[in-house]
PDB file of C-alpha atoms in Angstrom:
ATOM      1  CA  MET N  14      24.576 -46.044 -11.974  1.00  0.00           C
ATOM      2  CA  ARG N  15      25.617 -47.611  -8.026  1.00  0.00           C
ATOM      3  CA  LEU N  16      28.793 -46.296  -6.386  1.00  0.00           C
ATOM      4  CA  ARG N  17      31.156 -48.777  -5.287  1.00  0.00           C
ATOM      5  CA  TYR N  18      33.262 -48.707  -2.422  1.00  0.00           C
ATOM      6  CA  PRO N  19      36.252 -50.782  -1.548  1.00  0.00           C
ATOM      7  CA  ALA N  20      36.034 -53.669   1.033  1.00  0.00           C
ATOM      8  CA  PRO N  21      36.984 -52.177   4.546  1.00  0.00           C
ATOM      9  CA  MET N  22      40.127 -53.150   6.043  1.00  0.00           C
ATOM     10  CA  HIS N  23      38.298 -52.469   9.503  1.00  0.00           C
ATOM     11  CA  GLU N  24      34.949 -51.119   9.880  1.00  0.00           C
ATOM     12  CA  GLU N  25      35.991 -48.499  12.536  1.00  0.00           C
ATOM     13  CA  ASP N  26      38.710 -47.396  10.002  1.00  0.00           C
ATOM     14  CA  ASP N  27      36.253 -47.022   7.077  1.00  0.00           C
ATOM     15  CA  ASP N  28      33.980 -44.673   8.663  1.00  0.00           C
ATOM     16  CA  SER N  29      36.821 -42.108   9.430  1.00  0.00           C
ATOM     17  CA  ALA N  30      38.167 -42.659   6.248  1.00  0.00           C
ATOM     18  CA  LEU N  31      34.389 -41.857   4.135  1.00  0.00           C
ATOM     19  CA  PHE N  32      34.268 -38.994   6.308  1.00  0.00           C
ATOM     20  CA  ARG N  33      37.356 -37.299   5.793  1.00  0.00           C
ATOM     21  CA  ALA N  34      36.982 -38.169   2.034  1.00  0.00           C
ATOM     22  CA  ALA N  35      33.260 -36.614   1.608  1.00  0.00           C
ATOM     23  CA  VAL N  36      34.580 -33.550   4.110  1.00  0.00           C
ATOM     24  CA  GLY N  37      37.731 -32.948   2.241  1.00  0.00           C
ATOM     25  CA  LYS N  38      40.211 -29.909   3.697  1.00  0.00           C
ATOM     26  CA  VAL N  39      38.897 -28.062   6.569  1.00  0.00           C
ATOM     27  CA  ASP N  40      40.458 -24.991   8.344  1.00  0.00           C
ATOM     28  CA  PRO N  41      40.634 -25.031  12.145  1.00  0.00           C
ATOM     29  CA  LEU N  42      38.053 -22.027  13.396  1.00  0.00           C
ATOM     30  CA  ARG N  43      38.869 -18.667  15.076  1.00  0.00           C
ATOM     31  CA  ILE N  44      38.541 -18.231  18.690  1.00  0.00           C
ATOM     32  CA  ASP N  45      38.191 -14.142  19.146  1.00  0.00           C
ATOM     33  CA  ALA N  46      38.217 -13.143  22.998  1.00  0.00           C
ATOM     34  CA  THR N  47      35.801 -11.053  22.742  1.00  0.00           C
ATOM     35  CA  PRO N  48      32.044 -12.308  22.493  1.00  0.00           C
ATOM     36  CA  PRO N  49      29.680 -11.179  20.462  1.00  0.00           C
ATOM     37  CA  PRO N  50      27.371  -8.078  21.409  1.00  0.00           C
ATOM     38  CA  ALA N  51      24.030  -9.506  23.062  1.00  0.00           C
ATOM     39  CA  LYS N  52      20.745  -8.842  20.995  1.00  0.00           C
ATOM     40  CA  PRO N  53      18.819  -5.963  22.884  1.00  0.00           C
ATOM     41  CA  ARG N  54      15.499  -7.415  24.190  1.00  0.00           C
ATOM     42  CA  PRO N  55      12.205  -5.473  25.362  1.00  0.00           C
ATOM     43  CA  ARG N  56      11.907  -3.985  28.489  1.00  0.00           C
ATOM     44  CA  PRO N  57       8.371  -4.483  29.739  1.00  0.00           C
ATOM     45  CA  ALA N  58       5.828  -1.326  29.390  1.00  0.00           C
ATOM     46  CA  VAL N  59       4.499   0.111  32.197  1.00  0.00           C
ATOM     47  CA  ARG N  60       0.747   0.425  31.999  1.00  0.00           C
ATOM     48  CA  ARG N  61      -1.424   3.648  33.133  1.00  0.00           C
ATOM     49  CA  GLU N  62      -5.098   3.126  33.032  1.00  0.00           C
ATOM     50  CA  ALA N  63      -6.082   6.328  34.830  1.00  0.00           C
ATOM     51  CA  GLU N  64      -4.357   9.123  33.237  1.00  0.00           C
ATOM     52  CA  PRO N  65      -6.522  11.104  30.610  1.00  0.00           C
ATOM     53  CA  SER N  66      -3.760  12.192  27.676  1.00  0.00           C
ATOM     54  CA  GLY N  67      -4.777  14.617  25.059  1.00  0.00           C
ATOM     55  CA  PRO N  68      -7.699  14.407  22.753  1.00  0.00           C
ATOM     56  CA  GLY N  69      -7.716  10.722  21.871  1.00  0.00           C
ATOM     57  CA  GLY N  70      -8.777  10.041  25.639  1.00  0.00           C
ATOM     58  CA  MET N  71      -7.036   7.176  27.711  1.00  0.00           C
ATOM     59  CA  ALA N  72      -3.972   6.688  25.857  1.00  0.00           C
ATOM     60  CA  GLY N  73      -1.614   4.054  27.451  1.00  0.00           C
ATOM     61  CA  LEU N  74       2.050   3.637  27.061  1.00  0.00           C
ATOM     62  CA  LEU N  75       1.587   1.684  23.633  1.00  0.00           C
ATOM     63  CA  ALA N  76       0.331   5.027  22.258  1.00  0.00           C
ATOM     64  CA  GLU N  77       2.861   7.548  23.690  1.00  0.00           C
ATOM     65  CA  SER N  78       5.899   5.335  22.252  1.00  0.00           C
ATOM     66  CA  PRO N  79       6.134   3.073  19.523  1.00  0.00           C
ATOM     67  CA  ASP N  80       8.789   1.160  21.240  1.00  0.00           C
ATOM     68  CA  ALA N  81       7.343  -0.276  24.129  1.00  0.00           C
ATOM     69  CA  VAL N  82       5.885  -3.773  23.953  1.00  0.00           C
ATOM     70  CA  LEU N  83       3.027  -5.769  25.931  1.00  0.00           C
ATOM     71  CA  LEU N  84       4.663  -8.782  27.120  1.00  0.00           C
ATOM     72  CA  ARG N  85       2.556 -12.032  27.373  1.00  0.00           C
ATOM     73  CA  GLY N  86       1.112 -11.397  31.157  1.00  0.00           C
ATOM     74  CA  ASP N  87       0.408  -7.470  30.526  1.00  0.00           C
ATOM     75  CA  ALA N  88      -3.150  -6.751  30.385  1.00  0.00           C
ATOM     76  CA  SER N  89      -4.268  -4.299  27.535  1.00  0.00           C
ATOM     77  CA  ALA N  90      -6.525  -1.214  28.275  1.00  0.00           C
ATOM     78  CA  PHE N  91      -7.487   1.441  26.095  1.00  0.00           C
ATOM     79  CA  ARG N  92     -10.703   4.179  27.096  1.00  0.00           C
ATOM     80  CA  ARG N  93     -11.724   7.317  24.976  1.00  0.00           C
ATOM     81  CA  GLU N  94     -12.590  10.161  27.202  1.00  0.00           C
ATOM     82  CA  ARG N  95     -16.271   9.722  26.341  1.00  0.00           C
ATOM     83  CA  VAL N  96     -17.031   6.492  27.778  1.00  0.00           C
ATOM     84  CA  ASN N  97     -17.715   6.976  31.567  1.00  0.00           C
ATOM     85  CA  ALA N  98     -16.486   5.616  34.427  1.00  0.00           C
ATOM     86  CA  ARG N  99     -19.569   3.021  34.813  1.00  0.00           C
ATOM     87  CA  ASP N 100     -18.921   1.326  31.534  1.00  0.00           C
ATOM     88  CA  TRP N 101     -15.391   1.114  32.389  1.00  0.00           C
ATOM     89  CA  GLN N 102     -15.404  -0.578  35.219  1.00  0.00           C
ATOM     90  CA  ARG N 103     -17.911  -3.181  33.628  1.00  0.00           C
ATOM     91  CA  LEU N 104     -15.983  -3.784  30.357  1.00  0.00           C
ATOM     92  CA  ARG N 105     -12.704  -4.240  32.946  1.00  0.00           C
ATOM     93  CA  ARG N 106     -14.434  -6.522  34.912  1.00  0.00           C
ATOM     94  CA  GLY N 107     -15.693  -8.634  32.056  1.00  0.00           C
ATOM     95  CA  GLN N 108     -19.317  -7.564  32.726  1.00  0.00           C
ATOM     96  CA  PHE N 109     -20.515  -6.928  28.924  1.00  0.00           C
ATOM     97  CA  SER N 110     -21.640  -9.726  26.861  1.00  0.00           C
ATOM     98  CA  ALA N 111     -19.810 -10.169  23.380  1.00  0.00           C
ATOM     99  CA  GLN N 112     -22.196 -10.497  20.512  1.00  0.00           C
ATOM    100  CA  ASP N 113     -19.477 -11.416  18.245  1.00  0.00           C
ATOM    101  CA  GLU N 114     -16.086 -13.059  18.457  1.00  0.00           C
ATOM    102  CA  LEU N 115     -12.701 -12.986  15.803  1.00  0.00           C
ATOM    103  CA  ASP N 116      -9.680 -15.643  16.564  1.00  0.00           C
ATOM    104  CA  LEU N 117      -6.712 -14.562  15.016  1.00  0.00           C
ATOM    105  CA  HIS N 118      -4.685 -17.925  16.165  1.00  0.00           C
ATOM    106  CA  GLY N 119      -2.791 -19.081  13.409  1.00  0.00           C
ATOM    107  CA  ALA N 120      -2.830 -15.551  11.343  1.00  0.00           C
ATOM    108  CA  ASN N 121       0.129 -13.983  10.655  1.00  0.00           C
ATOM    109  CA  ALA N 122       0.399  -9.897  11.026  1.00  0.00           C
ATOM    110  CA  LEU N 123      -0.684  -8.996   7.613  1.00  0.00           C
ATOM    111  CA  GLU N 124      -4.144 -11.385   8.117  1.00  0.00           C
ATOM    112  CA  ALA N 125      -4.622 -10.278  11.399  1.00  0.00           C
ATOM    113  CA  GLU N 126      -4.717  -6.411  10.223  1.00  0.00           C
ATOM    114  CA  LEU N 127      -7.012  -7.291   7.359  1.00  0.00           C
ATOM    115  CA  LEU N 128      -9.342  -9.631   9.653  1.00  0.00           C
ATOM    116  CA  VAL N 129      -9.335  -7.165  12.545  1.00  0.00           C
ATOM    117  CA  ALA N 130     -10.557  -4.262  10.076  1.00  0.00           C
ATOM    118  CA  ARG N 131     -13.194  -5.889   8.509  1.00  0.00           C
ATOM    119  CA  PHE N 132     -14.491  -7.469  11.916  1.00  0.00           C
ATOM    120  CA  LEU N 133     -14.680  -4.093  13.240  1.00  0.00           C
ATOM    121  CA  GLY N 134     -16.288  -2.988  10.183  1.00  0.00           C
ATOM    122  CA  GLU N 135     -18.969  -5.482   9.875  1.00  0.00           C
ATOM    123  CA  SER N 136     -19.587  -5.296  13.925  1.00  0.00           C
ATOM    124  CA  ARG N 137     -20.579  -1.853  13.544  1.00  0.00           C
ATOM    125  CA  ASP N 138     -22.714  -1.979  10.613  1.00  0.00           C
ATOM    126  CA  ALA N 139     -24.399  -4.896  12.358  1.00  0.00           C
ATOM    127  CA  GLY N 140     -24.901  -2.699  15.494  1.00  0.00           C
ATOM    128  CA  PHE N 141     -22.966  -4.751  17.968  1.00  0.00           C
ATOM    129  CA  GLY N 142     -21.563  -2.476  20.899  1.00  0.00           C
ATOM    130  CA  CYS N 143     -19.227  -4.771  22.706  1.00  0.00           C
ATOM    131  CA  VAL N 144     -17.129  -7.480  20.352  1.00  0.00           C
ATOM    132  CA  ARG N 145     -14.301  -9.943  21.791  1.00  0.00           C
ATOM    133  CA  ILE N 146     -10.966 -10.446  19.696  1.00  0.00           C
ATOM    134  CA  VAL N 147      -9.083 -13.362  20.681  1.00  0.00           C
ATOM    135  CA  HIS N 148      -5.350 -12.790  19.725  1.00  0.00           C
ATOM    136  CA  GLY N 149      -3.340 -15.558  22.002  1.00  0.00           C
ATOM    137  CA  LYS N 150      -0.466 -15.352  24.076  1.00  0.00           C
ATOM    138  CA  GLY N 151       2.058 -16.506  22.118  1.00  0.00           C
ATOM    139  CA  GLY N 152       5.202 -14.612  20.350  1.00  0.00           C
ATOM    140  CA  ALA N 153       9.038 -14.907  20.310  1.00  0.00           C
ATOM    141  CA  ASP N 154      10.848 -14.568  23.530  1.00  0.00           C
ATOM    142  CA  GLY N 155       7.718 -13.596  25.494  1.00  0.00           C
ATOM    143  CA  VAL N 156       6.785 -11.146  23.270  1.00  0.00           C
ATOM    144  CA  PRO N 157       3.257 -11.699  21.612  1.00  0.00           C
ATOM    145  CA  VAL N 158       3.516 -10.185  18.220  1.00  0.00           C
ATOM    146  CA  LEU N 159      -0.717 -10.198  17.545  1.00  0.00           C
ATOM    147  CA  LYS N 160      -1.126  -8.970  21.017  1.00  0.00           C
ATOM    148  CA  ASN N 161       0.979  -5.914  20.572  1.00  0.00           C
ATOM    149  CA  LEU N 162      -0.378  -5.489  16.864  1.00  0.00           C
ATOM    150  CA  VAL N 163      -4.363  -5.626  17.765  1.00  0.00           C
ATOM    151  CA  ASP N 164      -3.632  -3.235  20.713  1.00  0.00           C
ATOM    152  CA  ARG N 165      -1.755  -0.719  18.080  1.00  0.00           C
ATOM    153  CA  LEU N 166      -4.479  -1.328  15.774  1.00  0.00           C
ATOM    154  CA  LEU N 167      -7.652  -0.531  18.180  1.00  0.00           C
ATOM    155  CA  ARG N 168      -6.233   2.397  19.485  1.00  0.00           C
ATOM    156  CA  GLN N 169      -6.403   4.122  15.679  1.00  0.00           C
ATOM    157  CA  ARG N 170      -9.712   3.022  15.110  1.00  0.00           C
ATOM    158  CA  GLY N 171     -12.632   5.089  15.446  1.00  0.00           C
ATOM    159  CA  GLU N 172     -15.152   3.213  16.200  1.00  0.00           C
ATOM    160  CA  VAL N 173     -13.315   1.680  19.001  1.00  0.00           C
ATOM    161  CA  LEU N 174     -14.554   3.321  22.240  1.00  0.00           C
ATOM    162  CA  ALA N 175     -12.688   1.470  24.641  1.00  0.00           C
ATOM    163  CA  PHE N 176     -11.231  -2.260  25.226  1.00  0.00           C
ATOM    164  CA  HIS N 177      -9.663  -4.227  28.128  1.00  0.00           C
ATOM    165  CA  SER N 178      -8.150  -7.671  28.345  1.00  0.00           C
ATOM    166  CA  ALA N 179     -10.464 -10.308  28.828  1.00  0.00           C
ATOM    167  CA  PRO N 180     -11.453 -11.847  32.254  1.00  0.00           C
ATOM    168  CA  PRO N 181      -9.771 -15.250  32.699  1.00  0.00           C
ATOM    169  CA  ALA N 182     -13.107 -16.939  31.807  1.00  0.00           C
ATOM    170  CA  GLN N 183     -13.041 -15.301  28.713  1.00  0.00           C
ATOM    171  CA  GLY N 184      -9.314 -15.652  27.768  1.00  0.00           C
ATOM    172  CA  GLY N 185      -7.446 -13.416  30.177  1.00  0.00           C
ATOM    173  CA  THR N 186      -4.577 -11.370  28.697  1.00  0.00           C
ATOM    174  CA  GLY N 187      -5.080 -13.542  25.149  1.00  0.00           C
ATOM    175  CA  ALA N 188      -8.081 -11.721  24.433  1.00  0.00           C
ATOM    176  CA  LEU N 189     -10.191  -7.953  24.418  1.00  0.00           C
ATOM    177  CA  LEU N 190     -13.478  -7.115  25.405  1.00  0.00           C
ATOM    178  CA  VAL N 191     -13.909  -3.931  22.675  1.00  0.00           C
ATOM    179  CA  LEU N 192     -16.605  -1.574  23.097  1.00  0.00           C
ATOM    180  CA  LEU N 193     -17.842  -0.147  19.957  1.00  0.00           C
ATOM    181  CA  SER N 194     -19.692   2.935  19.296  1.00  0.00           C
ATOM    182  CA  ARG N 195     -22.946   3.117  17.515  1.00  0.00           C
ATOM    183  CA  ARG N 196     -23.637   3.988  14.017  1.00  0.00           C
TER     184      ARG N 196
END
């Protein structure tokens, strides 16, 4: 069935009339004098790398405060007490060769969590000492979701001795070099 419209008297009048007929009766918007409350924005986390805290070793601000977040350019860093200063410096400079890599681009948080757990288990079983995890720098409002997720996950894993953001040539703050304990 085809809809038929009456022939317009004037082209401009016809468009306006059709629009008014399609929309129907409308009520004007009420304008309140008070604006809506602003959404809270996360504050940048202050990262510390040189202070030992508790039995877990070098716990950064993320481990101390669940509300703290890393922003796009922030470096991720974590070190257990049993990692010596020389190895920590080598890791920070990117002087360890990554023996395997996991790229999380395109993964959602749940997929990333499963992929990281499987990757770390397989890497440790294979006897790898250092691996790279690429989480990317993207996220909503400058807060990279996967970066913060991976940072928190790695701190909880017993086989992770230390991790640090990769040097710029290896992914910078969008990737991590991870030292693993031997089996």
